[in-house]
DNA sequence: TGCCAGGCCCTCTTTAGGGCCTT
């Protein structure tokens, strides 16, 4: 399977359309079932971080004031990710910020995304919820550090990707690449069983 | 003026509403 870049943003809020900016990003390269490379950096967003966000993430205005500018960090992480396809937990959120932050510096931002949350909802319907931290504990995956910091969350999402990838192999006989993971995440639940059966890799 | 995300999914649905997830 080709390498996948798993990313996680910490931000000043929920949406770039509301003026929110990224404050931290982590990207890990997942290949052959394990993390093989890591990138992480705080960034100076140029806007204030609301107190609620500092309480949630531990990232303060003082911390990002001392960090490189968002533009610099986004250039670095784009170079790190290169042409690899991306995955995030609730990718609609990270994709918005990925596109908005790269658009600000006129870099290509249309990389394909897959979403571990949508995949988990389909493949792990028995889980009580599909929050990243809960699924990590529920599946017995490693504790990667403080939740709501970019590297810990990116590593959790990569570990969950590995768990789901292995589950597809063992339970459904499917060797999935990024494109197939992205496709499966969008199959209506009513058609999921038939789709999984049709994708079974011949023995 | 008042308000302010948005994509996905389920259902008491489709001429809609509300919960889940991310910060």
PDB file of C-alpha atoms (C1' of nucleotides) in Angstrom:
ATOM      1  CA  UNK A   1       0.000   0.000   0.000  1.00  0.00           C
ATOM      2  CA  UNK A   2       1.216   3.513  -0.779  1.00  0.00           C
ATOM      3  CA  UNK A   3       2.181   5.847   2.064  1.00  0.00           C
ATOM      4  CA  UNK A   4      -0.544   8.036   3.580  1.00  0.00           C
ATOM      5  CA  UNK A   5       0.063  11.351   5.365  1.00  0.00           C
ATOM      6  CA  UNK A   6      -2.093  11.532   8.506  1.00  0.00           C
ATOM      7  CA  UNK A   7      -2.527  15.119   9.687  1.00  0.00           C
ATOM      8  CA  UNK A   8      -4.058  16.953  12.625  1.00  0.00           C
ATOM      9  CA  UNK A   9      -4.560  20.695  13.134  1.00  0.00           C
ATOM     10  CA  UNK A  10      -5.011  22.646  16.330  1.00  0.00           C
ATOM     11  CA  UNK A  11      -6.742  25.932  15.556  1.00  0.00           C
ATOM     12  CA  UNK A  12      -8.288  29.034  17.095  1.00  0.00           C
ATOM     13  CA  UNK A  13     -11.811  27.756  16.351  1.00  0.00           C
ATOM     14  CA  UNK A  14     -14.003  25.659  14.135  1.00  0.00           C
ATOM     15  CA  UNK A  15     -13.948  27.318  10.742  1.00  0.00           C
ATOM     16  CA  UNK A  16     -11.622  29.380   8.542  1.00  0.00           C
ATOM     17  CA  UNK A  17     -14.743  31.077   7.189  1.00  0.00           C
ATOM     18  CA  UNK A  18     -15.125  32.652  10.651  1.00  0.00           C
ATOM     19  CA  UNK A  19     -11.570  33.964  10.629  1.00  0.00           C
ATOM     20  CA  UNK A  20     -10.141  31.028  12.565  1.00  0.00           C
ATOM     21  CA  UNK A  21      -6.492  30.109  11.923  1.00  0.00           C
ATOM     22  CA  UNK A  22      -4.237  27.139  12.556  1.00  0.00           C
ATOM     23  CA  UNK A  23      -2.009  27.211  15.647  1.00  0.00           C
ATOM     24  CA  UNK A  24      -0.305  23.800  15.330  1.00  0.00           C
ATOM     25  CA  UNK A  25      -0.032  21.002  12.802  1.00  0.00           C
ATOM     26  CA  UNK A  26       1.352  17.495  12.924  1.00  0.00           C
ATOM     27  CA  UNK A  27       1.771  15.114  10.004  1.00  0.00           C
ATOM     28  CA  UNK A  28       2.901  11.514  10.211  1.00  0.00           C
ATOM     29  CA  UNK A  29       3.691   9.252   7.290  1.00  0.00           C
ATOM     30  CA  UNK A  30       1.968   5.890   7.665  1.00  0.00           C
ATOM     31  CA  UNK A  31       3.306   3.044   5.575  1.00  0.00           C
ATOM     32  CA  UNK A  32       3.181  -0.757   5.832  1.00  0.00           C
ATOM     33  CA  UNK A  33       1.155  -0.557   9.031  1.00  0.00           C
ATOM     34  CA  UNK A  34       3.391   1.819  10.990  1.00  0.00           C
ATOM     35  CA  UNK A  35       4.469   5.446  11.328  1.00  0.00           C
ATOM     36  CA  UNK A  36       7.764   5.970   9.476  1.00  0.00           C
ATOM     37  CA  UNK A  37       8.186   9.802   9.562  1.00  0.00           C
ATOM     38  CA  UNK A  38       6.908  12.683  11.693  1.00  0.00           C
ATOM     39  CA  UNK A  39       6.551  16.478  11.345  1.00  0.00           C
ATOM     40  CA  UNK A  40       5.133  18.793  14.015  1.00  0.00           C
ATOM     41  CA  UNK A  41       5.210  22.534  14.636  1.00  0.00           C
ATOM     42  CA  UNK A  42       3.376  25.264  16.459  1.00  0.00           C
ATOM     43  CA  UNK A  43       2.703  28.281  14.246  1.00  0.00           C
ATOM     44  CA  UNK A  44       1.953  31.951  14.820  1.00  0.00           C
ATOM     45  CA  UNK A  45      -1.573  32.493  13.475  1.00  0.00           C
ATOM     46  CA  UNK A  46      -1.524  36.272  13.719  1.00  0.00           C
ATOM     47  CA  UNK A  47      -4.853  36.240  15.587  1.00  0.00           C
ATOM     48  CA  UNK A  48      -5.683  35.765  19.267  1.00  0.00           C
ATOM     49  CA  UNK A  49      -6.443  32.325  20.682  1.00  0.00           C
ATOM     50  CA  UNK A  50      -9.721  32.353  22.687  1.00  0.00           C
ATOM     51  CA  UNK A  51      -9.319  31.321  26.359  1.00  0.00           C
ATOM     52  CA  UNK A  52     -11.574  28.322  25.808  1.00  0.00           C
ATOM     53  CA  UNK A  53      -9.217  26.986  23.141  1.00  0.00           C
ATOM     54  CA  UNK A  54      -6.168  27.476  25.370  1.00  0.00           C
ATOM     55  CA  UNK A  55      -7.978  25.535  28.086  1.00  0.00           C
ATOM     56  CA  UNK A  56      -8.808  22.754  25.599  1.00  0.00           C
ATOM     57  CA  UNK A  57      -5.424  22.405  23.906  1.00  0.00           C
ATOM     58  CA  UNK A  58      -2.919  23.951  26.307  1.00  0.00           C
ATOM     59  CA  UNK A  59      -1.719  26.163  23.430  1.00  0.00           C
ATOM     60  CA  UNK A  60      -1.451  29.786  24.607  1.00  0.00           C
ATOM     61  CA  UNK A  61      -0.945  33.126  22.874  1.00  0.00           C
ATOM     62  CA  UNK A  62       2.544  33.297  24.403  1.00  0.00           C
ATOM     63  CA  UNK A  63       3.429  29.909  22.898  1.00  0.00           C
ATOM     64  CA  UNK A  64       2.424  30.826  19.347  1.00  0.00           C
ATOM     65  CA  UNK A  65       3.993  34.302  19.576  1.00  0.00           C
ATOM     66  CA  UNK A  66       7.348  32.519  19.888  1.00  0.00           C
ATOM     67  CA  UNK A  67       6.547  30.138  16.988  1.00  0.00           C
ATOM     68  CA  UNK A  68       7.346  30.532  13.272  1.00  0.00           C
ATOM     69  CA  UNK A  69       4.729  32.264  11.115  1.00  0.00           C
ATOM     70  CA  UNK A  70       1.906  30.070   9.811  1.00  0.00           C
ATOM     71  CA  UNK A  71       3.090  30.706   6.249  1.00  0.00           C
ATOM     72  CA  UNK A  72       6.543  29.281   7.020  1.00  0.00           C
ATOM     73  CA  UNK A  73       5.183  26.208   8.796  1.00  0.00           C
ATOM     74  CA  UNK A  74       2.631  25.467   6.073  1.00  0.00           C
ATOM     75  CA  UNK A  75       5.376  25.584   3.417  1.00  0.00           C
ATOM     76  CA  UNK A  76       7.398  23.104   5.460  1.00  0.00           C
ATOM     77  CA  UNK A  77       4.547  20.709   6.091  1.00  0.00           C
ATOM     78  CA  UNK A  78       3.414  20.836   2.464  1.00  0.00           C
ATOM     79  CA  UNK A  79       6.953  19.884   1.454  1.00  0.00           C
ATOM     80  CA  UNK A  80       6.959  17.109   4.065  1.00  0.00           C
ATOM     81  CA  UNK A  81       3.636  15.680   2.874  1.00  0.00           C
ATOM     82  CA  UNK A  82       4.610  16.160  -0.803  1.00  0.00           C
ATOM     83  CA  UNK A  83       2.231  14.311  -3.133  1.00  0.00           C
ATOM     84  CA  UNK A  84       1.031  11.745  -0.607  1.00  0.00           C
ATOM     85  CA  UNK A  85      -2.727  11.413  -0.107  1.00  0.00           C
ATOM     86  CA  UNK A  86      -4.039  12.628   3.262  1.00  0.00           C
ATOM     87  CA  UNK A  87      -6.163  11.267   6.062  1.00  0.00           C
ATOM     88  CA  UNK A  88      -7.572  12.924   9.175  1.00  0.00           C
ATOM     89  CA  UNK A  89     -10.137  12.136  11.869  1.00  0.00           C
ATOM     90  CA  UNK A  90     -13.260  14.076  10.850  1.00  0.00           C
ATOM     91  CA  UNK A  91     -11.392  15.099   7.703  1.00  0.00           C
ATOM     92  CA  UNK A  92     -13.953  17.732   6.733  1.00  0.00           C
ATOM     93  CA  UNK A  93     -12.521  19.854   9.568  1.00  0.00           C
ATOM     94  CA  UNK A  94      -8.789  19.422   8.794  1.00  0.00           C
ATOM     95  CA  UNK A  95      -9.404  19.661   5.037  1.00  0.00           C
ATOM     96  CA  UNK A  96     -10.987  23.105   5.480  1.00  0.00           C
ATOM     97  CA  UNK A  97      -7.907  24.389   7.316  1.00  0.00           C
ATOM     98  CA  UNK A  98      -5.443  22.600   4.993  1.00  0.00           C
ATOM     99  CA  UNK A  99      -7.027  24.268   1.989  1.00  0.00           C
ATOM    100  CA  UNK A 100      -7.435  27.664   3.624  1.00  0.00           C
ATOM    101  CA  UNK A 101      -3.880  27.877   5.021  1.00  0.00           C
ATOM    102  CA  UNK A 102      -2.271  26.691   1.758  1.00  0.00           C
ATOM    103  CA  UNK A 103      -4.485  28.965  -0.321  1.00  0.00           C
ATOM    104  CA  UNK A 104      -3.167  31.935   1.675  1.00  0.00           C
ATOM    105  CA  UNK A 105       0.333  31.207   0.350  1.00  0.00           C
ATOM    106  CA  UNK A 106      -0.793  30.091  -3.128  1.00  0.00           C
ATOM    107  CA  UNK A 107       0.329  26.479  -2.748  1.00  0.00           C
ATOM    108  CA  UNK A 108      -1.559  23.510  -4.266  1.00  0.00           C
ATOM    109  CA  UNK A 109      -4.221  22.366  -1.794  1.00  0.00           C
ATOM    110  CA  UNK A 110      -6.430  19.865  -3.587  1.00  0.00           C
ATOM    111  CA  UNK A 111      -4.800  16.675  -2.255  1.00  0.00           C
ATOM    112  CA  UNK A 112      -7.302  13.817  -1.772  1.00  0.00           C
ATOM    113  CA  UNK A 113      -8.482  13.242   1.815  1.00  0.00           C
ATOM    114  CA  UNK A 114      -9.817  10.137   3.512  1.00  0.00           C
ATOM    115  CA  UNK A 115     -11.605  10.265   6.871  1.00  0.00           C
ATOM    116  CA  UNK A 116     -10.965   7.808   9.715  1.00  0.00           C
ATOM    117  CA  UNK A 117     -14.122   8.947  11.521  1.00  0.00           C
ATOM    118  CA  UNK A 118     -16.426   8.117   8.605  1.00  0.00           C
ATOM    119  CA  UNK A 119     -14.624   4.790   8.136  1.00  0.00           C
ATOM    120  CA  UNK A 120     -14.926   3.982  11.833  1.00  0.00           C
ATOM    121  CA  UNK A 121     -18.640   4.768  11.817  1.00  0.00           C
ATOM    122  CA  UNK A 122     -19.098   2.178   9.071  1.00  0.00           C
ATOM    123  CA  UNK A 123     -16.641  -0.476  10.183  1.00  0.00           C
ATOM    124  CA  UNK A 124     -17.102  -0.116  13.970  1.00  0.00           C
ATOM    125  CA  UNK A 125     -20.830   0.579  14.388  1.00  0.00           C
ATOM    126  CA  UNK A 126     -20.716  -1.263  17.718  1.00  0.00           C
ATOM    127  CA  UNK A 127     -18.525   1.453  19.286  1.00  0.00           C
ATOM    128  CA  UNK A 128     -20.425   3.715  21.700  1.00  0.00           C
ATOM    129  CA  UNK A 129     -19.122   6.798  19.882  1.00  0.00           C
ATOM    130  CA  UNK A 130     -16.514   7.650  17.238  1.00  0.00           C
ATOM    131  CA  UNK A 131     -14.429  10.298  18.953  1.00  0.00           C
ATOM    132  CA  UNK A 132     -10.714   9.757  18.327  1.00  0.00           C
ATOM    133  CA  UNK A 133      -9.763   9.423  21.988  1.00  0.00           C
ATOM    134  CA  UNK A 134     -12.587   7.024  22.757  1.00  0.00           C
ATOM    135  CA  UNK A 135     -11.841   4.766  19.785  1.00  0.00           C
ATOM    136  CA  UNK A 136      -8.150   4.666  20.742  1.00  0.00           C
ATOM    137  CA  UNK A 137      -9.025   3.316  24.188  1.00  0.00           C
ATOM    138  CA  UNK A 138     -11.848   1.130  22.940  1.00  0.00           C
ATOM    139  CA  UNK A 139      -9.602  -0.588  20.377  1.00  0.00           C
ATOM    140  CA  UNK A 140      -6.721  -0.952  22.839  1.00  0.00           C
ATOM    141  CA  UNK A 141      -4.404   1.262  20.790  1.00  0.00           C
ATOM    142  CA  UNK A 142      -1.349   2.966  22.344  1.00  0.00           C
ATOM    143  CA  UNK A 143      -1.626   6.110  24.463  1.00  0.00           C
ATOM    144  CA  UNK A 144       0.191   8.695  22.319  1.00  0.00           C
ATOM    145  CA  UNK A 145       0.255  11.578  24.819  1.00  0.00           C
ATOM    146  CA  UNK A 146      -1.903  14.595  25.540  1.00  0.00           C
ATOM    147  CA  UNK A 147      -5.100  14.627  23.489  1.00  0.00           C
ATOM    148  CA  UNK A 148      -5.802  17.882  21.643  1.00  0.00           C
ATOM    149  CA  UNK A 149      -2.157  18.368  20.777  1.00  0.00           C
ATOM    150  CA  UNK A 150      -1.403  17.865  17.105  1.00  0.00           C
ATOM    151  CA  UNK A 151       1.202  15.093  17.271  1.00  0.00           C
ATOM    152  CA  UNK A 152      -0.661  13.007  19.840  1.00  0.00           C
ATOM    153  CA  UNK A 153      -3.870  13.259  17.798  1.00  0.00           C
ATOM    154  CA  UNK A 154      -2.127  12.567  14.455  1.00  0.00           C
ATOM    155  CA  UNK A 155      -0.477   9.470  15.927  1.00  0.00           C
ATOM    156  CA  UNK A 156      -3.820   8.329  17.358  1.00  0.00           C
ATOM    157  CA  UNK A 157      -5.451   8.766  13.933  1.00  0.00           C
ATOM    158  CA  UNK A 158      -2.602   6.853  12.251  1.00  0.00           C
ATOM    159  CA  UNK A 159      -2.950   4.018  14.763  1.00  0.00           C
ATOM    160  CA  UNK A 160      -6.695   3.963  14.125  1.00  0.00           C
ATOM    161  CA  UNK A 161      -6.004   3.862  10.382  1.00  0.00           C
ATOM    162  CA  UNK A 162      -3.814   0.806  10.975  1.00  0.00           C
ATOM    163  CA  UNK A 163      -6.539  -0.833  13.063  1.00  0.00           C
ATOM    164  CA  UNK A 164      -9.205  -0.230  10.394  1.00  0.00           C
ATOM    165  CA  UNK A 165      -6.868  -1.318   7.577  1.00  0.00           C
ATOM    166  CA  UNK A 166      -6.139  -4.581   9.412  1.00  0.00           C
ATOM    167  CA  UNK A 167      -9.830  -5.078  10.190  1.00  0.00           C
ATOM    168  CA  UNK A 168     -10.654  -4.801   6.480  1.00  0.00           C
ATOM    169  CA  UNK A 169      -8.091  -7.505   5.737  1.00  0.00           C
ATOM    170  CA  UNK A 170      -9.041  -9.888   8.538  1.00  0.00           C
ATOM    171  CA  UNK A 171     -12.820  -9.456   8.688  1.00  0.00           C
ATOM    172  CA  UNK A 172     -13.612  -8.631   5.062  1.00  0.00           C
ATOM    173  CA  UNK A 173     -10.691  -9.928   2.971  1.00  0.00           C
ATOM    174  CA  UNK A 174     -10.076  -6.476   1.498  1.00  0.00           C
ATOM    175  CA  UNK A 175      -6.636  -4.969   0.840  1.00  0.00           C
ATOM    176  CA  UNK A 176      -7.534  -1.270   0.784  1.00  0.00           C
ATOM    177  CA  UNK A 177      -5.448   1.583  -0.589  1.00  0.00           C
ATOM    178  CA  UNK A 178      -6.145   5.273   0.109  1.00  0.00           C
ATOM    179  CA  UNK A 179      -8.609   5.605  -2.758  1.00  0.00           C
ATOM    180  CA  UNK A 180     -10.583   2.608  -1.532  1.00  0.00           C
ATOM    181  CA  UNK A 181     -10.579   3.889   2.059  1.00  0.00           C
ATOM    182  CA  UNK A 182     -11.924   7.222   0.824  1.00  0.00           C
ATOM    183  CA  UNK A 183     -14.548   5.437  -1.255  1.00  0.00           C
ATOM    184  CA  UNK A 184     -15.661   3.159   1.577  1.00  0.00           C
ATOM    185  CA  UNK A 185     -16.114   6.142   3.871  1.00  0.00           C
ATOM    186  CA  UNK A 186     -18.775   7.437   1.490  1.00  0.00           C
ATOM    187  CA  UNK A 187     -20.700   4.244   0.823  1.00  0.00           C
ATOM    188  CA  UNK A 188     -24.221   4.597   2.243  1.00  0.00           C
ATOM    189  CA  UNK A 189     -24.634   2.273   5.214  1.00  0.00           C
ATOM    190  CA  UNK A 190     -27.531   0.550   3.490  1.00  0.00           C
ATOM    191  CA  UNK A 191     -25.167  -0.573   0.727  1.00  0.00           C
ATOM    192  CA  UNK A 192     -22.117  -1.227   2.902  1.00  0.00           C
ATOM    193  CA  UNK A 193     -22.493  -4.998   3.294  1.00  0.00           C
ATOM    194  CA  UNK A 194     -22.867  -5.594  -0.454  1.00  0.00           C
ATOM    195  CA  UNK A 195     -20.013  -3.206  -1.244  1.00  0.00           C
ATOM    196  CA  UNK A 196     -17.639  -4.906   1.205  1.00  0.00           C
ATOM    197  CA  UNK A 197     -18.536  -8.280  -0.287  1.00  0.00           C
ATOM    198  CA  UNK A 198     -17.944  -7.077  -3.851  1.00  0.00           C
ATOM    199  CA  UNK A 199     -14.519  -5.670  -2.906  1.00  0.00           C
ATOM    200  CA  UNK A 200     -13.234  -8.900  -1.368  1.00  0.00           C
ATOM    201  CA  UNK A 201      -9.789  -9.606  -2.800  1.00  0.00           C
ATOM    202  CA  UNK A 202      -9.696 -13.014  -4.530  1.00  0.00           C
ATOM    203  CA  UNK A 203      -7.608 -15.476  -2.511  1.00  0.00           C
TER     204      UNK A 203
ATOM    205  C1'  DT B   1     -30.858  43.406  13.417  1.00  0.00           C
ATOM    206  C1'  DG B   2     -29.256  39.231  14.987  1.00  0.00           C
ATOM    207  C1'  DC B   3     -26.659  35.723  14.200  1.00  0.00           C
ATOM    208  C1'  DC B   4     -22.555  33.390  12.987  1.00  0.00           C
ATOM    209  C1'  DA B   5     -19.223  25.901  10.796  1.00  0.00           C
ATOM    210  C1'  DG B   6     -20.318  22.410   7.998  1.00  0.00           C
ATOM    211  C1'  DG B   7     -20.421  17.702   6.192  1.00  0.00           C
ATOM    212  C1'  DC B   8     -22.466  13.405   7.256  1.00  0.00           C
ATOM    213  C1'  DC B   9     -26.136  10.433   8.796  1.00  0.00           C
ATOM    214  C1'  DC B  10     -30.562   8.910  10.860  1.00  0.00           C
ATOM    215  C1'  DT B  11     -35.462   9.232  11.063  1.00  0.00           C
ATOM    216  C1'  DC B  12     -40.922  10.504  13.837  1.00  0.00           C
ATOM    217  C1'  DT B  13     -37.511  12.213   6.133  1.00  0.00           C
ATOM    218  C1'  DT B  14     -37.175  14.046   1.237  1.00  0.00           C
ATOM    219  C1'  DT B  15     -41.489  20.894   1.360  1.00  0.00           C
ATOM    220  C1'  DA B  16     -36.848  18.882   7.887  1.00  0.00           C
ATOM    221  C1'  DG B  17     -34.714  18.612  12.131  1.00  0.00           C
ATOM    222  C1'  DG B  18     -31.263  17.226  15.086  1.00  0.00           C
ATOM    223  C1'  DG B  19     -27.062  14.600  16.711  1.00  0.00           C
ATOM    224  C1'  DC B  20     -22.258  13.543  15.812  1.00  0.00           C
ATOM    225  C1'  DC B  21     -17.436  15.067  15.211  1.00  0.00           C
ATOM    226  C1'  DT B  22     -13.509  18.380  14.700  1.00  0.00           C
ATOM    227  C1'  DT B  23     -11.180  23.349  17.572  1.00  0.00           C
TER     228       DT B  23
END
